[in-house]
Amino acid sequence: MRTYLLKRLLLIIPTLLGITLVTFFVIQLAPGNPVSRKLQVGEGVKAEAITKDIIEQTKKLYGLDKPIYIRYWIWLKQIATLDFGRSYKDHRPVIQKIAERLPVTLSINIISILLVYIISIPLGVYSAVRQGSIRDRAITFFLFALYSIPSFWLAMVLIYFLGGGEFWDVFPIYGILSPGAENYPFLKKLLNFLWHITLPVICLTYGDLAYLSRYQRGSLLEVLRSEFIRTARAKGLTESNVIFKHALRNALIPIITIVASVLPAMIGGSVIIESIFSIPGIGQLGFEAVLSRDYPVIMAIATISAFLTLIGILISDLAYVMVDPRISFEGKR
């Protein structure tokens, strides 16, 4: 186990290097010039007043006058010391901007992931056990309809009906805390935070919930048709014992595989949701960085997302042993 873990941790390094290399070149070669946007938008300079000398001086200031492979090497040396550089937009350290916003995004996404698994697994099990029943068909119809709804459309509907639109003003539609909530006691501040993120969490949860629930149902149905399940029933075991002790553990293996992609996917989905609800998280920061061609911020967010993906894959592989004792990472002698 220890040898396997060490090998996987060492494998993360070249994989992460390959991801950052491709991402860096794609971002640098994408249409749009951060220098022109900085001069025109950030400093209010008219396009006809921008001379070639000003552009060259600004490129030199940001290091954009060097070849792309040299820029990547400089960026890689900075990353080795956990230095993501400075933002082109406000010249603040990128690591400082991410440290301010990452806890917000992680909090919302962790709550969403917990809700997804707490609801989807029992719902998938219930639907599989009652396959073909009216309730199973109703759940299937509802979840397929839910899965087909775009998150931005649902966000606008929730704002319209529950956020003070034409109907009820139940939930706030911007920010994560009410004005002055920083001075509230811990419990009151926590409740205020949960009140603010209710609608964003719903928008981040429903799609994965519908997908994982259907995936859990299909996986459990496949296991229930296996020979060892028929043998367990022939021995006289109760149906609940057969389902939860024998079938469910085997049906969870495909679900664990999906864990690796859930968190990075939700961070990607946070770009739209955080922008709609004005949540100061990584998603909103990434959206603003793309619009302003803020390369250091974009690379930092891409690197963190790639690292989370690789760690998620490692965690899911290690979780296989907990679910199925037959799986071992130790080599046979």
mmCIF file of C-alpha atoms in Angstrom:
data_model
loop_
_atom_site.group_PDB
_atom_site.id
_atom_site.type_symbol
_atom_site.label_atom_id
_atom_site.label_comp_id
_atom_site.label_asym_id
_atom_site.label_seq_id
_atom_site.Cartn_x
_atom_site.Cartn_y
_atom_site.Cartn_z
ATOM 1 C CA MET A 1 0.000 0.000 0.000
ATOM 2 C CA ARG A 2 2.782 2.410 0.917
ATOM 3 C CA THR A 3 4.739 1.603 -2.257
ATOM 4 C CA TYR A 4 1.652 2.060 -4.421
ATOM 5 C CA LEU A 5 0.856 5.395 -2.780
ATOM 6 C CA LEU A 6 4.418 6.636 -3.308
ATOM 7 C CA LYS A 7 4.343 5.642 -6.981
ATOM 8 C CA ARG A 8 1.044 7.403 -7.542
ATOM 9 C CA LEU A 9 2.248 10.569 -5.823
ATOM 10 C CA LEU A 10 5.375 10.605 -7.983
ATOM 11 C CA LEU A 11 3.252 10.031 -11.089
ATOM 12 C CA ILE A 12 1.256 13.175 -10.309
ATOM 13 C CA ILE A 13 4.321 15.364 -11.032
ATOM 14 C CA PRO A 14 4.831 14.534 -14.760
ATOM 15 C CA THR A 15 1.083 14.394 -15.333
ATOM 16 C CA LEU A 16 0.627 17.851 -13.840
ATOM 17 C CA LEU A 17 3.548 19.165 -15.902
ATOM 18 C CA GLY A 18 1.942 17.876 -19.099
ATOM 19 C CA ILE A 19 -1.408 19.455 -18.231
ATOM 20 C CA THR A 20 0.142 22.826 -17.407
ATOM 21 C CA LEU A 21 2.257 22.759 -20.579
ATOM 22 C CA VAL A 22 -0.752 22.225 -22.849
ATOM 23 C CA THR A 23 -2.866 24.732 -20.893
ATOM 24 C CA PHE A 24 -0.143 27.400 -21.000
ATOM 25 C CA PHE A 25 0.320 27.143 -24.759
ATOM 26 C CA VAL A 26 -3.438 27.107 -25.458
ATOM 27 C CA ILE A 27 -4.010 30.200 -23.306
ATOM 28 C CA GLN A 28 -1.075 32.103 -24.776
ATOM 29 C CA LEU A 29 -2.107 31.310 -28.358
ATOM 30 C CA ALA A 30 -5.789 32.108 -27.851
ATOM 31 C CA PRO A 31 -7.218 35.236 -29.527
ATOM 32 C CA GLY A 32 -7.040 38.417 -27.484
ATOM 33 C CA ASN A 33 -4.197 40.554 -26.225
ATOM 34 C CA PRO A 34 -3.919 41.337 -22.503
ATOM 35 C CA VAL A 35 -1.746 44.356 -23.261
ATOM 36 C CA SER A 36 -4.325 46.014 -25.525
ATOM 37 C CA ARG A 37 -7.151 45.258 -23.080
ATOM 38 C CA LYS A 38 -5.105 46.645 -20.214
ATOM 39 C CA LEU A 39 -4.311 49.850 -22.062
ATOM 40 C CA GLN A 40 -7.789 50.410 -23.471
ATOM 41 C CA VAL A 41 -9.990 49.198 -20.638
ATOM 42 C CA GLY A 42 -7.872 49.313 -17.495
ATOM 43 C CA GLU A 43 -6.207 52.675 -18.116
ATOM 44 C CA GLY A 44 -8.830 54.268 -20.350
ATOM 45 C CA VAL A 45 -6.480 54.943 -23.259
ATOM 46 C CA LYS A 46 -8.122 55.433 -26.647
ATOM 47 C CA ALA A 47 -7.142 52.951 -29.350
ATOM 48 C CA GLU A 48 -5.737 55.599 -31.683
ATOM 49 C CA ALA A 49 -3.576 57.032 -28.907
ATOM 50 C CA ILE A 50 -1.800 53.721 -28.230
ATOM 51 C CA THR A 51 1.568 53.853 -29.939
ATOM 52 C CA LYS A 52 3.807 50.954 -30.763
ATOM 53 C CA ASP A 53 6.282 52.080 -28.087
ATOM 54 C CA ILE A 54 3.616 51.965 -25.380
ATOM 55 C CA ILE A 55 2.593 48.445 -26.412
ATOM 56 C CA GLU A 56 6.194 47.223 -26.439
ATOM 57 C CA GLN A 57 6.902 48.769 -23.023
ATOM 58 C CA THR A 58 3.797 47.151 -21.566
ATOM 59 C CA LYS A 59 4.726 43.779 -23.055
ATOM 60 C CA LYS A 60 8.187 44.074 -21.525
ATOM 61 C CA LEU A 61 6.648 44.961 -18.165
ATOM 62 C CA TYR A 62 4.570 41.765 -18.179
ATOM 63 C CA GLY A 63 7.293 39.636 -19.763
ATOM 64 C CA LEU A 64 5.236 39.052 -22.916
ATOM 65 C CA ASP A 65 8.101 40.109 -25.168
ATOM 66 C CA LYS A 66 9.887 36.781 -24.601
ATOM 67 C CA PRO A 67 9.277 33.587 -26.635
ATOM 68 C CA ILE A 68 6.456 31.426 -25.347
ATOM 69 C CA TYR A 69 8.689 28.530 -24.265
ATOM 70 C CA ILE A 70 10.845 30.893 -22.179
ATOM 71 C CA ARG A 71 7.722 32.313 -20.552
ATOM 72 C CA TYR A 72 6.597 28.804 -19.648
ATOM 73 C CA TRP A 73 9.994 28.007 -18.131
ATOM 74 C CA ILE A 74 9.897 31.198 -16.053
ATOM 75 C CA TRP A 75 6.356 30.382 -14.920
ATOM 76 C CA LEU A 76 7.386 26.810 -14.054
ATOM 77 C CA LYS A 77 10.263 28.022 -11.884
ATOM 78 C CA GLN A 78 7.878 30.334 -10.060
ATOM 79 C CA ILE A 79 5.389 27.515 -9.481
ATOM 80 C CA ALA A 80 8.158 25.406 -7.929
ATOM 81 C CA THR A 81 8.265 27.995 -5.136
ATOM 82 C CA LEU A 82 4.424 28.295 -5.031
ATOM 83 C CA ASP A 83 4.647 31.733 -6.645
ATOM 84 C CA PHE A 84 1.856 32.191 -9.200
ATOM 85 C CA GLY A 85 3.057 35.672 -10.126
ATOM 86 C CA ARG A 86 1.055 38.894 -10.078
ATOM 87 C CA SER A 87 -2.265 39.638 -11.701
ATOM 88 C CA TYR A 88 -2.196 41.770 -14.839
ATOM 89 C CA LYS A 89 -5.420 43.425 -13.710
ATOM 90 C CA ASP A 90 -4.480 44.897 -10.321
ATOM 91 C CA HIS A 91 -0.858 43.705 -9.800
ATOM 92 C CA ARG A 92 -1.805 41.818 -6.647
ATOM 93 C CA PRO A 93 -0.166 38.429 -5.964
ATOM 94 C CA VAL A 94 -2.274 35.726 -7.583
ATOM 95 C CA ILE A 95 -1.869 33.359 -4.633
ATOM 96 C CA GLN A 96 -3.345 36.039 -2.376
ATOM 97 C CA LYS A 97 -6.382 36.523 -4.619
ATOM 98 C CA ILE A 98 -6.987 32.766 -4.796
ATOM 99 C CA ALA A 99 -6.548 32.350 -1.032
ATOM 100 C CA GLU A 100 -9.304 34.908 -0.482
ATOM 101 C CA ARG A 101 -11.771 33.189 -2.827
ATOM 102 C CA LEU A 102 -10.948 29.484 -2.684
ATOM 103 C CA PRO A 103 -12.566 28.835 0.749
ATOM 104 C CA VAL A 104 -15.883 30.223 -0.536
ATOM 105 C CA THR A 105 -15.925 27.988 -3.617
ATOM 106 C CA LEU A 106 -14.757 24.910 -1.714
ATOM 107 C CA SER A 107 -17.384 25.415 1.006
ATOM 108 C CA ILE A 108 -20.221 25.665 -1.504
ATOM 109 C CA ASN A 109 -18.970 22.730 -3.574
ATOM 110 C CA ILE A 110 -18.300 20.443 -0.602
ATOM 111 C CA ILE A 111 -21.844 21.059 0.663
ATOM 112 C CA SER A 112 -23.148 20.347 -2.833
ATOM 113 C CA ILE A 113 -21.135 17.108 -3.160
ATOM 114 C CA LEU A 114 -22.362 15.847 0.218
ATOM 115 C CA LEU A 115 -25.962 16.540 -0.767
ATOM 116 C CA VAL A 116 -25.450 14.826 -4.123
ATOM 117 C CA TYR A 117 -24.210 11.573 -2.585
ATOM 118 C CA ILE A 118 -26.541 11.622 0.434
ATOM 119 C CA ILE A 119 -29.594 11.939 -1.836
ATOM 120 C CA SER A 120 -28.563 10.178 -5.062
ATOM 121 C CA ILE A 121 -27.358 6.847 -3.601
ATOM 122 C CA PRO A 122 -30.515 6.082 -1.533
ATOM 123 C CA LEU A 123 -32.684 7.326 -4.403
ATOM 124 C CA GLY A 124 -30.868 5.091 -6.876
ATOM 125 C CA VAL A 125 -31.144 2.093 -4.554
ATOM 126 C CA TYR A 126 -34.851 2.693 -3.977
ATOM 127 C CA SER A 127 -35.484 3.014 -7.714
ATOM 128 C CA ALA A 128 -33.520 -0.162 -8.507
ATOM 129 C CA VAL A 129 -35.242 -2.258 -5.841
ATOM 130 C CA ARG A 130 -38.648 -1.153 -7.153
ATOM 131 C CA GLN A 131 -37.762 -1.449 -10.816
ATOM 132 C CA GLY A 132 -40.737 -1.008 -13.127
ATOM 133 C CA SER A 133 -43.085 0.322 -10.462
ATOM 134 C CA ILE A 134 -45.045 3.562 -10.804
ATOM 135 C CA ARG A 135 -42.724 5.275 -8.305
ATOM 136 C CA ASP A 136 -39.657 4.141 -10.237
ATOM 137 C CA ARG A 137 -41.078 5.535 -13.469
ATOM 138 C CA ALA A 138 -42.047 8.792 -11.781
ATOM 139 C CA ILE A 139 -38.547 9.174 -10.294
ATOM 140 C CA THR A 140 -36.959 8.360 -13.660
ATOM 141 C CA PHE A 141 -39.113 10.940 -15.474
ATOM 142 C CA PHE A 142 -38.429 13.603 -12.849
ATOM 143 C CA LEU A 143 -34.663 13.035 -12.820
ATOM 144 C CA PHE A 144 -34.352 13.001 -16.612
ATOM 145 C CA ALA A 145 -36.323 16.246 -16.762
ATOM 146 C CA LEU A 146 -34.114 17.697 -14.032
ATOM 147 C CA TYR A 147 -30.919 16.624 -15.809
ATOM 148 C CA SER A 148 -31.990 18.360 -19.026
ATOM 149 C CA ILE A 149 -32.417 21.784 -17.382
ATOM 150 C CA PRO A 150 -29.458 24.183 -17.930
ATOM 151 C CA SER A 151 -28.053 25.506 -14.670
ATOM 152 C CA PHE A 152 -28.132 29.160 -15.734
ATOM 153 C CA TRP A 153 -31.823 28.852 -16.718
ATOM 154 C CA LEU A 154 -32.728 27.264 -13.380
ATOM 155 C CA ALA A 155 -30.774 30.009 -11.593
ATOM 156 C CA MET A 156 -32.830 32.681 -13.337
ATOM 157 C CA VAL A 157 -36.077 30.835 -12.548
ATOM 158 C CA LEU A 158 -35.151 30.530 -8.860
ATOM 159 C CA ILE A 159 -34.265 34.222 -8.728
ATOM 160 C CA TYR A 160 -37.568 35.103 -10.397
ATOM 161 C CA PHE A 161 -39.734 32.998 -8.101
ATOM 162 C CA LEU A 162 -37.800 32.932 -4.800
ATOM 163 C CA GLY A 163 -35.395 35.858 -4.970
ATOM 164 C CA GLY A 164 -37.686 38.842 -4.931
ATOM 165 C CA GLY A 165 -38.748 38.773 -8.575
ATOM 166 C CA GLU A 166 -42.493 38.697 -9.247
ATOM 167 C CA PHE A 167 -43.308 36.239 -6.462
ATOM 168 C CA TRP A 168 -41.667 35.458 -3.100
ATOM 169 C CA ASP A 169 -38.649 37.191 -1.637
ATOM 170 C CA VAL A 170 -37.362 34.201 0.347
ATOM 171 C CA PHE A 171 -33.632 33.941 -0.419
ATOM 172 C CA PRO A 172 -30.950 36.553 -1.137
ATOM 173 C CA ILE A 173 -29.626 36.525 -4.698
ATOM 174 C CA TYR A 174 -26.152 38.011 -4.280
ATOM 175 C CA GLY A 175 -23.160 37.628 -1.981
ATOM 176 C CA ILE A 176 -22.553 35.118 0.774
ATOM 177 C CA LEU A 177 -23.311 37.251 3.846
ATOM 178 C CA SER A 178 -25.679 40.053 4.733
ATOM 179 C CA PRO A 179 -24.220 43.530 5.395
ATOM 180 C CA GLY A 180 -22.712 43.562 8.875
ATOM 181 C CA ALA A 181 -22.896 39.763 9.234
ATOM 182 C CA GLU A 182 -19.130 39.616 9.817
ATOM 183 C CA ASN A 183 -19.792 40.717 13.407
ATOM 184 C CA TYR A 184 -22.512 38.118 14.080
ATOM 185 C CA PRO A 185 -21.936 35.255 16.554
ATOM 186 C CA PHE A 186 -20.644 32.069 14.916
ATOM 187 C CA LEU A 187 -23.959 30.208 14.765
ATOM 188 C CA LYS A 188 -25.897 33.211 13.461
ATOM 189 C CA LYS A 189 -23.171 33.911 10.899
ATOM 190 C CA LEU A 190 -23.234 30.250 9.762
ATOM 191 C CA LEU A 191 -27.020 30.321 9.333
ATOM 192 C CA ASN A 192 -26.746 33.567 7.388
ATOM 193 C CA PHE A 193 -24.127 31.983 5.122
ATOM 194 C CA LEU A 194 -26.292 28.897 4.514
ATOM 195 C CA TRP A 195 -29.278 31.150 3.777
ATOM 196 C CA HIS A 196 -27.301 33.012 1.117
ATOM 197 C CA ILE A 197 -25.907 29.926 -0.627
ATOM 198 C CA THR A 198 -29.174 27.951 -0.753
ATOM 199 C CA LEU A 199 -30.028 28.877 -4.353
ATOM 200 C CA PRO A 200 -26.445 28.478 -5.669
ATOM 201 C CA VAL A 201 -26.139 25.064 -4.002
ATOM 202 C CA ILE A 202 -29.415 23.946 -5.603
ATOM 203 C CA CYS A 203 -28.101 24.989 -9.024
ATOM 204 C CA LEU A 204 -24.836 23.122 -8.470
ATOM 205 C CA THR A 205 -26.452 19.991 -7.036
ATOM 206 C CA TYR A 206 -29.420 18.981 -9.162
ATOM 207 C CA GLY A 207 -27.521 17.959 -12.319
ATOM 208 C CA ASP A 208 -25.028 15.642 -10.616
ATOM 209 C CA LEU A 209 -27.773 14.328 -8.346
ATOM 210 C CA ALA A 210 -29.871 13.235 -11.333
ATOM 211 C CA TYR A 211 -26.861 11.737 -13.114
ATOM 212 C CA LEU A 212 -25.463 9.817 -10.127
ATOM 213 C CA SER A 213 -28.878 8.555 -9.100
ATOM 214 C CA ARG A 214 -29.446 6.992 -12.530
ATOM 215 C CA TYR A 215 -25.883 5.649 -12.501
ATOM 216 C CA GLN A 216 -26.415 4.084 -9.070
ATOM 217 C CA ARG A 217 -29.685 2.518 -10.209
ATOM 218 C CA GLY A 218 -28.103 0.943 -13.292
ATOM 219 C CA SER A 219 -25.067 -0.283 -11.361
ATOM 220 C CA LEU A 220 -27.201 -1.891 -8.645
ATOM 221 C CA LEU A 221 -29.517 -3.546 -11.178
ATOM 222 C CA GLU A 222 -26.507 -5.111 -12.882
ATOM 223 C CA VAL A 223 -25.220 -6.475 -9.568
ATOM 224 C CA LEU A 224 -28.653 -7.804 -8.592
ATOM 225 C CA ARG A 225 -28.626 -10.006 -11.710
ATOM 226 C CA SER A 226 -25.329 -11.639 -10.672
ATOM 227 C CA GLU A 227 -24.983 -15.271 -9.660
ATOM 228 C CA PHE A 228 -23.754 -14.554 -6.119
ATOM 229 C CA ILE A 229 -26.919 -12.531 -5.406
ATOM 230 C CA ARG A 230 -29.082 -15.474 -6.463
ATOM 231 C CA THR A 231 -26.949 -17.688 -4.222
ATOM 232 C CA ALA A 232 -27.403 -15.303 -1.279
ATOM 233 C CA ARG A 233 -31.170 -15.311 -1.763
ATOM 234 C CA ALA A 234 -31.174 -19.115 -2.061
ATOM 235 C CA LYS A 235 -29.480 -19.315 1.340
ATOM 236 C CA GLY A 236 -32.509 -17.616 2.866
ATOM 237 C CA LEU A 237 -30.987 -14.196 3.582
ATOM 238 C CA THR A 238 -33.425 -11.343 3.989
ATOM 239 C CA GLU A 239 -33.852 -8.965 1.049
ATOM 240 C CA SER A 240 -32.423 -6.013 3.018
ATOM 241 C CA ASN A 241 -29.364 -8.094 3.929
ATOM 242 C CA VAL A 242 -28.881 -9.088 0.285
ATOM 243 C CA ILE A 243 -29.225 -5.495 -0.937
ATOM 244 C CA PHE A 244 -27.183 -3.580 1.630
ATOM 245 C CA LYS A 245 -24.565 -6.149 2.639
ATOM 246 C CA HIS A 246 -23.833 -7.909 -0.643
ATOM 247 C CA ALA A 247 -25.157 -5.972 -3.628
ATOM 248 C CA LEU A 248 -24.659 -2.333 -2.640
ATOM 249 C CA ARG A 249 -20.944 -2.608 -1.854
ATOM 250 C CA ASN A 250 -20.243 -3.982 -5.321
ATOM 251 C CA ALA A 251 -22.526 -1.394 -6.935
ATOM 252 C CA LEU A 252 -20.643 1.463 -5.251
ATOM 253 C CA ILE A 253 -17.396 0.793 -7.145
ATOM 254 C CA PRO A 254 -18.500 2.621 -10.334
ATOM 255 C CA ILE A 255 -19.849 5.483 -8.187
ATOM 256 C CA ILE A 256 -16.462 5.885 -6.495
ATOM 257 C CA THR A 257 -14.839 6.197 -9.905
ATOM 258 C CA ILE A 258 -16.944 9.277 -10.618
ATOM 259 C CA VAL A 259 -15.789 10.991 -7.404
ATOM 260 C CA ALA A 260 -12.551 12.003 -9.122
ATOM 261 C CA SER A 261 -14.351 14.240 -11.599
ATOM 262 C CA VAL A 262 -17.120 15.659 -9.419
ATOM 263 C CA LEU A 263 -15.164 18.377 -7.562
ATOM 264 C CA PRO A 264 -13.281 19.816 -10.580
ATOM 265 C CA ALA A 265 -16.505 19.704 -12.617
ATOM 266 C CA MET A 266 -18.342 21.627 -9.935
ATOM 267 C CA ILE A 267 -15.572 24.237 -9.791
ATOM 268 C CA GLY A 268 -15.984 24.609 -13.549
ATOM 269 C CA GLY A 269 -19.743 24.954 -13.110
ATOM 270 C CA SER A 270 -19.165 27.572 -10.430
ATOM 271 C CA VAL A 271 -18.029 30.009 -13.124
ATOM 272 C CA ILE A 272 -21.625 30.524 -14.292
ATOM 273 C CA ILE A 273 -23.382 30.197 -10.939
ATOM 274 C CA GLU A 274 -20.992 32.465 -9.035
ATOM 275 C CA SER A 275 -21.272 35.096 -11.760
ATOM 276 C CA ILE A 276 -25.090 35.012 -11.658
ATOM 277 C CA PHE A 277 -25.318 35.194 -7.852
ATOM 278 C CA SER A 278 -22.306 37.561 -7.446
ATOM 279 C CA ILE A 279 -20.467 35.121 -5.199
ATOM 280 C CA PRO A 280 -16.813 36.113 -4.626
ATOM 281 C CA GLY A 281 -15.347 32.694 -5.391
ATOM 282 C CA ILE A 282 -12.902 31.045 -7.764
ATOM 283 C CA GLY A 283 -15.514 30.747 -10.515
ATOM 284 C CA GLN A 284 -16.182 34.476 -10.617
ATOM 285 C CA LEU A 285 -12.450 35.190 -10.433
ATOM 286 C CA GLY A 286 -11.788 32.860 -13.373
ATOM 287 C CA PHE A 287 -14.565 34.437 -15.438
ATOM 288 C CA GLU A 288 -13.161 37.923 -14.858
ATOM 289 C CA ALA A 289 -9.635 36.677 -15.649
ATOM 290 C CA VAL A 290 -10.736 35.214 -18.987
ATOM 291 C CA LEU A 291 -12.455 38.450 -19.979
ATOM 292 C CA SER A 292 -9.367 40.516 -19.138
ATOM 293 C CA ARG A 293 -6.883 37.912 -20.466
ATOM 294 C CA ASP A 294 -5.238 37.764 -17.038
ATOM 295 C CA TYR A 295 -2.859 34.881 -17.855
ATOM 296 C CA PRO A 296 -1.341 34.366 -14.354
ATOM 297 C CA VAL A 297 -4.785 34.018 -12.742
ATOM 298 C CA ILE A 298 -6.074 31.699 -15.482
ATOM 299 C CA MET A 299 -3.004 29.449 -15.181
ATOM 300 C CA ALA A 300 -3.262 29.364 -11.395
ATOM 301 C CA ILE A 301 -6.917 28.292 -11.476
ATOM 302 C CA ALA A 302 -6.233 25.712 -14.204
ATOM 303 C CA THR A 303 -3.306 24.285 -12.227
ATOM 304 C CA ILE A 304 -5.328 24.032 -9.017
ATOM 305 C CA SER A 305 -8.214 22.338 -10.874
ATOM 306 C CA ALA A 306 -5.812 19.847 -12.474
ATOM 307 C CA PHE A 307 -4.222 19.087 -9.105
ATOM 308 C CA LEU A 308 -7.635 18.521 -7.517
ATOM 309 C CA THR A 309 -8.537 16.168 -10.358
ATOM 310 C CA LEU A 310 -5.387 14.086 -9.876
ATOM 311 C CA ILE A 311 -5.877 13.969 -6.102
ATOM 312 C CA GLY A 312 -9.523 12.965 -6.649
ATOM 313 C CA ILE A 313 -8.439 10.088 -8.895
ATOM 314 C CA LEU A 314 -5.959 8.925 -6.241
ATOM 315 C CA ILE A 315 -8.578 9.098 -3.478
ATOM 316 C CA SER A 316 -11.086 7.143 -5.561
ATOM 317 C CA ASP A 317 -8.487 4.441 -6.255
ATOM 318 C CA LEU A 318 -7.696 4.145 -2.554
ATOM 319 C CA ALA A 319 -11.400 3.998 -1.701
ATOM 320 C CA TYR A 320 -11.785 0.837 -3.802
ATOM 321 C CA VAL A 321 -10.092 -1.167 -1.053
ATOM 322 C CA MET A 322 -12.546 0.120 1.549
ATOM 323 C CA VAL A 323 -15.534 -0.905 -0.552
ATOM 324 C CA ASP A 324 -14.212 -4.216 -1.922
ATOM 325 C CA PRO A 325 -11.663 -6.081 0.253
ATOM 326 C CA ARG A 326 -10.808 -8.311 -2.720
ATOM 327 C CA ILE A 327 -8.992 -5.377 -4.325
ATOM 328 C CA SER A 328 -5.369 -5.041 -3.262
ATOM 329 C CA PHE A 329 -2.590 -2.733 -4.409
ATOM 330 C CA GLU A 330 0.172 -5.043 -3.216
ATOM 331 C CA GLY A 331 1.869 -7.066 -5.927
ATOM 332 C CA LYS A 332 1.664 -10.839 -5.791
ATOM 333 C CA ARG A 333 4.811 -12.709 -4.894
#
